[in-house]
Structures are given as C-alpha cells and as structure tokens.
Amino acid sequence: MSHMMMTKQRRQLRRVQVERAPRLGLIRPMPFGFKVSVRLHDGQTPDDYEAVLDKLAHAWRVHSVRVLGWRPGVVTLAATLADPLEVVALPVAALGLLRVQVGVLDTGAPFVVDFRQVPHWLNVGATQSGKSNLVNALIAGLSPQPVALVGFDLKGGVEFSSFDARMSALVTERAECADLLAELIGIIKDRMRLCREFRVKNIWHPRLPEGARPVPIVVFVDEVAELFLMADKKKEQAEVSAVATRLLRVAQLGRAFGIYLMVCGQRVGSDLGQGVTALRAQLTGRVCHMVNDDETAKMCLGDMDGRALASARLISPERPGTAIVMGSDRGWHRMRSALVLEEQAEQCAREHAELAPSWAWLTAGASPAAELDERELAELEEFAEPDLEDLPV
C-alpha cells in the first residue's frame, strides 16, 4: 500500500512545471491599461511572476506590468499601456484633514500623503531630484488646513524661511532644535494628561470632545544629517545625543498625540550613528528620489523591499520629481510629484497665515520636558499605538 502511494506522489511531482504559459482570466479595463487574473500552476508562486514582469511587458506590448495582488492560487496583474508619469497634470489638493494629493503613481492613481494613516515619512533625494518640490506641495496642501506647521531648517533657514508666515515655529541651529524638541515632548506630556482625563488612547478618539481636541502639528525637518554630524566629538557629543534622543521620542510617541514628521535629507546613512538607524525604523512612510550614493537609497528602502531599492537606482535625472514610494499598504510604487514652485507654496503660506497658531498658544500649559523618566515612559507606552478604528474621526 505504501509503495503505491509513493509511486502516485512521484507522478504528481513530475507533473509540476514552473515555466508554463499563464492561464489568463477575464481582462478588465483600468484608467491607464487593464488588469487580468492569472491562475497559478502547481509549483508556481507570485514570486515567479514578479521575476518575469519585464518579459510580460514586452510580450504584451505595454509600458509596464506589475503584481496588483494575489490570493491562494491566483495572481492579479496590472498592465499600463502608456507611462502615466510622463506628464503629471494632477493638481495638488487637500483631500481632508492631514491628507494631501501630491502626485501620480505608476498605476495612474493619485499619490496621497496621509499623515493619519502613515504618521512619519522619510524623504530623500539629491539636489534637483524633486525632494524640495514634494515639500512645496505638502506646504501648499496643508496651509489651508487647521494644522500647525513647524520647521527645522539646518540650511540656515534658506529652505523654510519662505513659509515663515504659516509656520508656528522655525529653528535653524542644532541647539535651537534641541530646545524645540524638548517643548514638543512637553506638548506630548500635556496631551497625554488630556487623553488620560477622558480615558481615551489618542486625540482622535470619538469620546474626546471636539472642543478639547488639540491642533495637529506637522514637523518638517530638512537636512537631517546636520542634526547628527559632529566636527568636534568632545564638544558636540552631548548636544547631538540630546537631539537624537528627543527626536526619536517624538517619532515614537507623536502619532497618538497628533504630532507628525516629514524628515528630509540629501544624504542619510548608517555612518551618522545608531540614532539615525533607530529613527529610520519609526519613519514608515518612505520617498526615495534620485540619490547620489547607494547608502542613502539603502537607508530609505533597504529594510523594506529589495526590488524597490533596485528600481530607485534606475531613476533618471531627466525626470525630476520621480521617486519610489512606500506607504500604508507596505507595497512600493513609482511616483512623480506635481510641479509646485517655491513661489506658489509661498503664496499659499501667506494667504493662510492667519491659520498658524502661535507657538506660545500651542505650548500653553506644557512645560518643556528634555527627558522622560521611567514612570512617564511607562504611561506613554499605552498611547504609542492608537487603535485604527479611531482614525475616521
């Protein structure tokens, strides 16, 4: 009996062939192409199709093919007939609180930065790659919204000073950054007390009265490497350590209390120290434009998806604004942001300057907290991951 079963298994194994023509299902139209379901043969996995997407694109005479999704035994492929990133005509627009449509994905769908779903972002790119253009788009989209904007500009203020009218705080030196981060931690502690008072886990919970809900704060950090570089280790070690620790605390705990990060840099590498690597782990949204070194691309995408990293290396300098992005779905896409000139973003900032809450008002009742003791950290841990069901408020 066992001999017959073994013989049957051998016959089944011999029939398994990975390299076989796909069994295509119904072809359904999409705005920029079509999608089709493919039934997997025995022995095939979605990775087998990931490995031959370029071959399928050539065989089908389309611009690109990508895996849209899969379920057991079936893979859904999306084919794009023409490159939707050639010309981005989609305007920058606010799509709700803390949601800004800033560009187009390679699928033709709009690319939306949603701080409620993905609270912290890492945005890297070389000069003229489109990194600053993305920030311009976010400033233009957030300026009309009831949010506070804060800038850390380690280029001496040349990046964010144009938007000063809409910003509640703007600092340009590392020592000032340390002080401002201490005040942000003080705001976190104050909002923690508010959440405890109403027995909620975050400021977006429906039980928190609308009148008591704090103003969300979006923090823009430009040239993050300057926060960690040291010319004189003996003199600057303490200051760098303080900045790194406080920025990491804000990233770890800010989501529950309405504080969000957009961290930008031309070069971000592990050689800057463990603080950068620890911070990177908290920045779950990633945008990688064309970069000048592999280390920066690896820091941005290397811990996420190797294929995304390989694609980032192929970004052409002739296509500014093009980037590889990863967001809430944990998948990666090519994206190109809409062109927003600095003058346009500056005009939006000026037009909505009256919406900028003063820093004194934001910090009223919150004392600066350079460090958190063990008891406070234990209390804050319960708020670190807000319930997703609270997001629609």
PDB file of N, CA, C and O in Angstrom, residues 48-78:
ATOM      1  N   ASP A  48       7.263  33.997  -8.835  1.00  0.00           N
ATOM      2  CA  ASP A  48       7.629  33.594 -10.190  1.00  0.00           C
ATOM      3  C   ASP A  48       7.178  34.628 -11.211  1.00  0.00           C
ATOM      4  O   ASP A  48       7.866  34.874 -12.216  1.00  0.00           O
ATOM      5  N   TYR A  49       6.048  35.259 -10.960  1.00  0.00           N
ATOM      6  CA  TYR A  49       5.569  36.304 -11.868  1.00  0.00           C
ATOM      7  C   TYR A  49       6.282  37.630 -11.620  1.00  0.00           C
ATOM      8  O   TYR A  49       6.510  38.400 -12.558  1.00  0.00           O
ATOM      9  N   GLU A  50       6.634  37.892 -10.361  1.00  0.00           N
ATOM     10  CA  GLU A  50       7.425  39.087 -10.068  1.00  0.00           C
ATOM     11  C   GLU A  50       8.735  39.073 -10.846  1.00  0.00           C
ATOM     12  O   GLU A  50       9.224  40.115 -11.292  1.00  0.00           O
ATOM     13  N   ALA A  51       9.297  37.882 -11.042  1.00  0.00           N
ATOM     14  CA  ALA A  51      10.603  37.768 -11.688  1.00  0.00           C
ATOM     15  C   ALA A  51      10.543  37.965 -13.200  1.00  0.00           C
ATOM     16  O   ALA A  51      11.579  38.185 -13.831  1.00  0.00           O
ATOM     17  N   VAL A  52       9.348  37.878 -13.808  1.00  0.00           N
ATOM     18  CA  VAL A  52       9.256  37.958 -15.273  1.00  0.00           C
ATOM     19  C   VAL A  52       8.342  39.089 -15.728  1.00  0.00           C
ATOM     20  O   VAL A  52       7.830  39.063 -16.851  1.00  0.00           O
ATOM     21  N   LEU A  53       8.145  40.108 -14.892  1.00  0.00           N
ATOM     22  CA  LEU A  53       7.244  41.201 -15.252  1.00  0.00           C
ATOM     23  C   LEU A  53       7.728  41.946 -16.497  1.00  0.00           C
ATOM     24  O   LEU A  53       6.928  42.337 -17.351  1.00  0.00           O
ATOM     25  N   ASP A  54       9.036  42.156 -16.604  1.00  0.00           N
ATOM     26  CA  ASP A  54       9.573  42.843 -17.778  1.00  0.00           C
ATOM     27  C   ASP A  54       9.314  42.024 -19.057  1.00  0.00           C
ATOM     28  O   ASP A  54       8.996  42.582 -20.114  1.00  0.00           O
ATOM     29  N   LYS A  55       9.457  40.713 -18.960  1.00  0.00           N
ATOM     30  CA  LYS A  55       9.201  39.853 -20.117  1.00  0.00           C
ATOM     31  C   LYS A  55       7.737  39.937 -20.535  1.00  0.00           C
ATOM     32  O   LYS A  55       7.412  39.987 -21.729  1.00  0.00           O
ATOM     33  N   LEU A  56       6.840  39.956 -19.551  1.00  0.00           N
ATOM     34  CA  LEU A  56       5.415  40.056 -19.866  1.00  0.00           C
ATOM     35  C   LEU A  56       5.105  41.393 -20.529  1.00  0.00           C
ATOM     36  O   LEU A  56       4.295  41.464 -21.461  1.00  0.00           O
ATOM     37  N   ALA A  57       5.743  42.458 -20.052  1.00  0.00           N
ATOM     38  CA  ALA A  57       5.500  43.776 -20.647  1.00  0.00           C
ATOM     39  C   ALA A  57       5.894  43.796 -22.122  1.00  0.00           C
ATOM     40  O   ALA A  57       5.176  44.352 -22.962  1.00  0.00           O
ATOM     41  N   HIS A  58       7.029  43.190 -22.447  1.00  0.00           N
ATOM     42  CA  HIS A  58       7.457  43.127 -23.852  1.00  0.00           C
ATOM     43  C   HIS A  58       6.530  42.231 -24.669  1.00  0.00           C
ATOM     44  O   HIS A  58       6.178  42.553 -25.808  1.00  0.00           O
ATOM     45  N   ALA A  59       6.124  41.113 -24.082  1.00  0.00           N
ATOM     46  CA  ALA A  59       5.263  40.183 -24.811  1.00  0.00           C
ATOM     47  C   ALA A  59       3.886  40.783 -25.087  1.00  0.00           C
ATOM     48  O   ALA A  59       3.296  40.546 -26.151  1.00  0.00           O
ATOM     49  N   TRP A  60       3.379  41.580 -24.133  1.00  0.00           N
ATOM     50  CA  TRP A  60       2.047  42.173 -24.277  1.00  0.00           C
ATOM     51  C   TRP A  60       2.084  43.541 -24.956  1.00  0.00           C
ATOM     52  O   TRP A  60       1.039  44.152 -25.152  1.00  0.00           O
ATOM     53  N   ARG A  61       3.278  44.045 -25.281  1.00  0.00           N
ATOM     54  CA  ARG A  61       3.449  45.346 -25.941  1.00  0.00           C
ATOM     55  C   ARG A  61       2.851  46.486 -25.102  1.00  0.00           C
ATOM     56  O   ARG A  61       2.101  47.323 -25.607  1.00  0.00           O
ATOM     57  N   VAL A  62       3.165  46.497 -23.816  1.00  0.00           N
ATOM     58  CA  VAL A  62       2.673  47.547 -22.922  1.00  0.00           C
ATOM     59  C   VAL A  62       3.869  48.205 -22.240  1.00  0.00           C
ATOM     60  O   VAL A  62       5.010  47.715 -22.320  1.00  0.00           O
ATOM     61  N   HIS A  63       3.601  49.328 -21.552  1.00  0.00           N
ATOM     62  CA  HIS A  63       4.688  50.059 -20.901  1.00  0.00           C
ATOM     63  C   HIS A  63       5.247  49.289 -19.707  1.00  0.00           C
ATOM     64  O   HIS A  63       6.461  49.191 -19.526  1.00  0.00           O
ATOM     65  N   SER A  64       4.382  48.735 -18.877  1.00  0.00           N
ATOM     66  CA  SER A  64       4.850  48.003 -17.699  1.00  0.00           C
ATOM     67  C   SER A  64       3.763  47.066 -17.204  1.00  0.00           C
ATOM     68  O   SER A  64       2.574  47.249 -17.498  1.00  0.00           O
ATOM     69  N   VAL A  65       4.191  46.052 -16.465  1.00  0.00           N
ATOM     70  CA  VAL A  65       3.286  45.103 -15.815  1.00  0.00           C
ATOM     71  C   VAL A  65       3.742  44.970 -14.371  1.00  0.00           C
ATOM     72  O   VAL A  65       4.943  44.886 -14.097  1.00  0.00           O
ATOM     73  N   ARG A  66       2.788  44.955 -13.438  1.00  0.00           N
ATOM     74  CA  ARG A  66       3.139  44.765 -12.036  1.00  0.00           C
ATOM     75  C   ARG A  66       2.100  43.876 -11.376  1.00  0.00           C
ATOM     76  O   ARG A  66       0.977  43.737 -11.862  1.00  0.00           O
ATOM     77  N   VAL A  67       2.489  43.254 -10.266  1.00  0.00           N
ATOM     78  CA  VAL A  67       1.569  42.421  -9.486  1.00  0.00           C
ATOM     79  C   VAL A  67       0.689  43.345  -8.654  1.00  0.00           C
ATOM     80  O   VAL A  67       1.163  44.102  -7.814  1.00  0.00           O
ATOM     81  N   LEU A  68      -0.615  43.283  -8.911  1.00  0.00           N
ATOM     82  CA  LEU A  68      -1.559  44.137  -8.200  1.00  0.00           C
ATOM     83  C   LEU A  68      -1.989  43.515  -6.883  1.00  0.00           C
ATOM     84  O   LEU A  68      -2.260  44.217  -5.906  1.00  0.00           O
ATOM     85  N   GLY A  69      -2.041  42.196  -6.837  1.00  0.00           N
ATOM     86  CA  GLY A  69      -2.429  41.499  -5.616  1.00  0.00           C
ATOM     87  C   GLY A  69      -2.497  40.009  -5.882  1.00  0.00           C
ATOM     88  O   GLY A  69      -2.331  39.548  -7.022  1.00  0.00           O
ATOM     89  N   TRP A  70      -2.728  39.258  -4.842  1.00  0.00           N
ATOM     90  CA  TRP A  70      -2.828  37.821  -5.025  1.00  0.00           C
ATOM     91  C   TRP A  70      -3.649  37.194  -3.894  1.00  0.00           C
ATOM     92  O   TRP A  70      -3.802  37.781  -2.825  1.00  0.00           O
ATOM     93  N   ARG A  71      -4.195  36.026  -4.209  1.00  0.00           N
ATOM     94  CA  ARG A  71      -4.848  35.175  -3.229  1.00  0.00           C
ATOM     95  C   ARG A  71      -4.418  33.746  -3.545  1.00  0.00           C
ATOM     96  O   ARG A  71      -3.842  33.515  -4.616  1.00  0.00           O
ATOM     97  N   PRO A  72      -4.662  32.784  -2.682  1.00  0.00           N
ATOM     98  CA  PRO A  72      -4.166  31.428  -2.952  1.00  0.00           C
ATOM     99  C   PRO A  72      -4.559  30.915  -4.326  1.00  0.00           C
ATOM    100  O   PRO A  72      -5.745  30.837  -4.668  1.00  0.00           O
ATOM    101  N   GLY A  73      -3.555  30.626  -5.133  1.00  0.00           N
ATOM    102  CA  GLY A  73      -3.779  30.065  -6.453  1.00  0.00           C
ATOM    103  C   GLY A  73      -4.015  31.060  -7.561  1.00  0.00           C
ATOM    104  O   GLY A  73      -4.089  30.677  -8.738  1.00  0.00           O
ATOM    105  N   VAL A  74      -4.115  32.359  -7.238  1.00  0.00           N
ATOM    106  CA  VAL A  74      -4.430  33.362  -8.252  1.00  0.00           C
ATOM    107  C   VAL A  74      -3.592  34.614  -8.016  1.00  0.00           C
ATOM    108  O   VAL A  74      -3.464  35.085  -6.892  1.00  0.00           O
ATOM    109  N   VAL A  75      -3.016  35.147  -9.089  1.00  0.00           N
ATOM    110  CA  VAL A  75      -2.292  36.411  -9.054  1.00  0.00           C
ATOM    111  C   VAL A  75      -2.992  37.393  -9.991  1.00  0.00           C
ATOM    112  O   VAL A  75      -3.385  37.017 -11.097  1.00  0.00           O
ATOM    113  N   THR A  76      -3.170  38.639  -9.534  1.00  0.00           N
ATOM    114  CA  THR A  76      -3.762  39.669 -10.380  1.00  0.00           C
ATOM    115  C   THR A  76      -2.663  40.591 -10.881  1.00  0.00           C
ATOM    116  O   THR A  76      -1.907  41.163 -10.091  1.00  0.00           O
ATOM    117  N   LEU A  77      -2.567  40.711 -12.207  1.00  0.00           N
ATOM    118  CA  LEU A  77      -1.557  41.554 -12.833  1.00  0.00           C
ATOM    119  C   LEU A  77      -2.210  42.813 -13.400  1.00  0.00           C
ATOM    120  O   LEU A  77      -3.333  42.758 -13.920  1.00  0.00           O
ATOM    121  N   ALA A  78      -1.509  43.931 -13.284  1.00  0.00           N
ATOM    122  CA  ALA A  78      -1.973  45.201 -13.852  1.00  0.00           C
ATOM    123  C   ALA A  78      -0.999  45.630 -14.932  1.00  0.00           C
ATOM    124  O   ALA A  78       0.209  45.718 -14.688  1.00  0.00           O
TER     125      ALA A  78
END
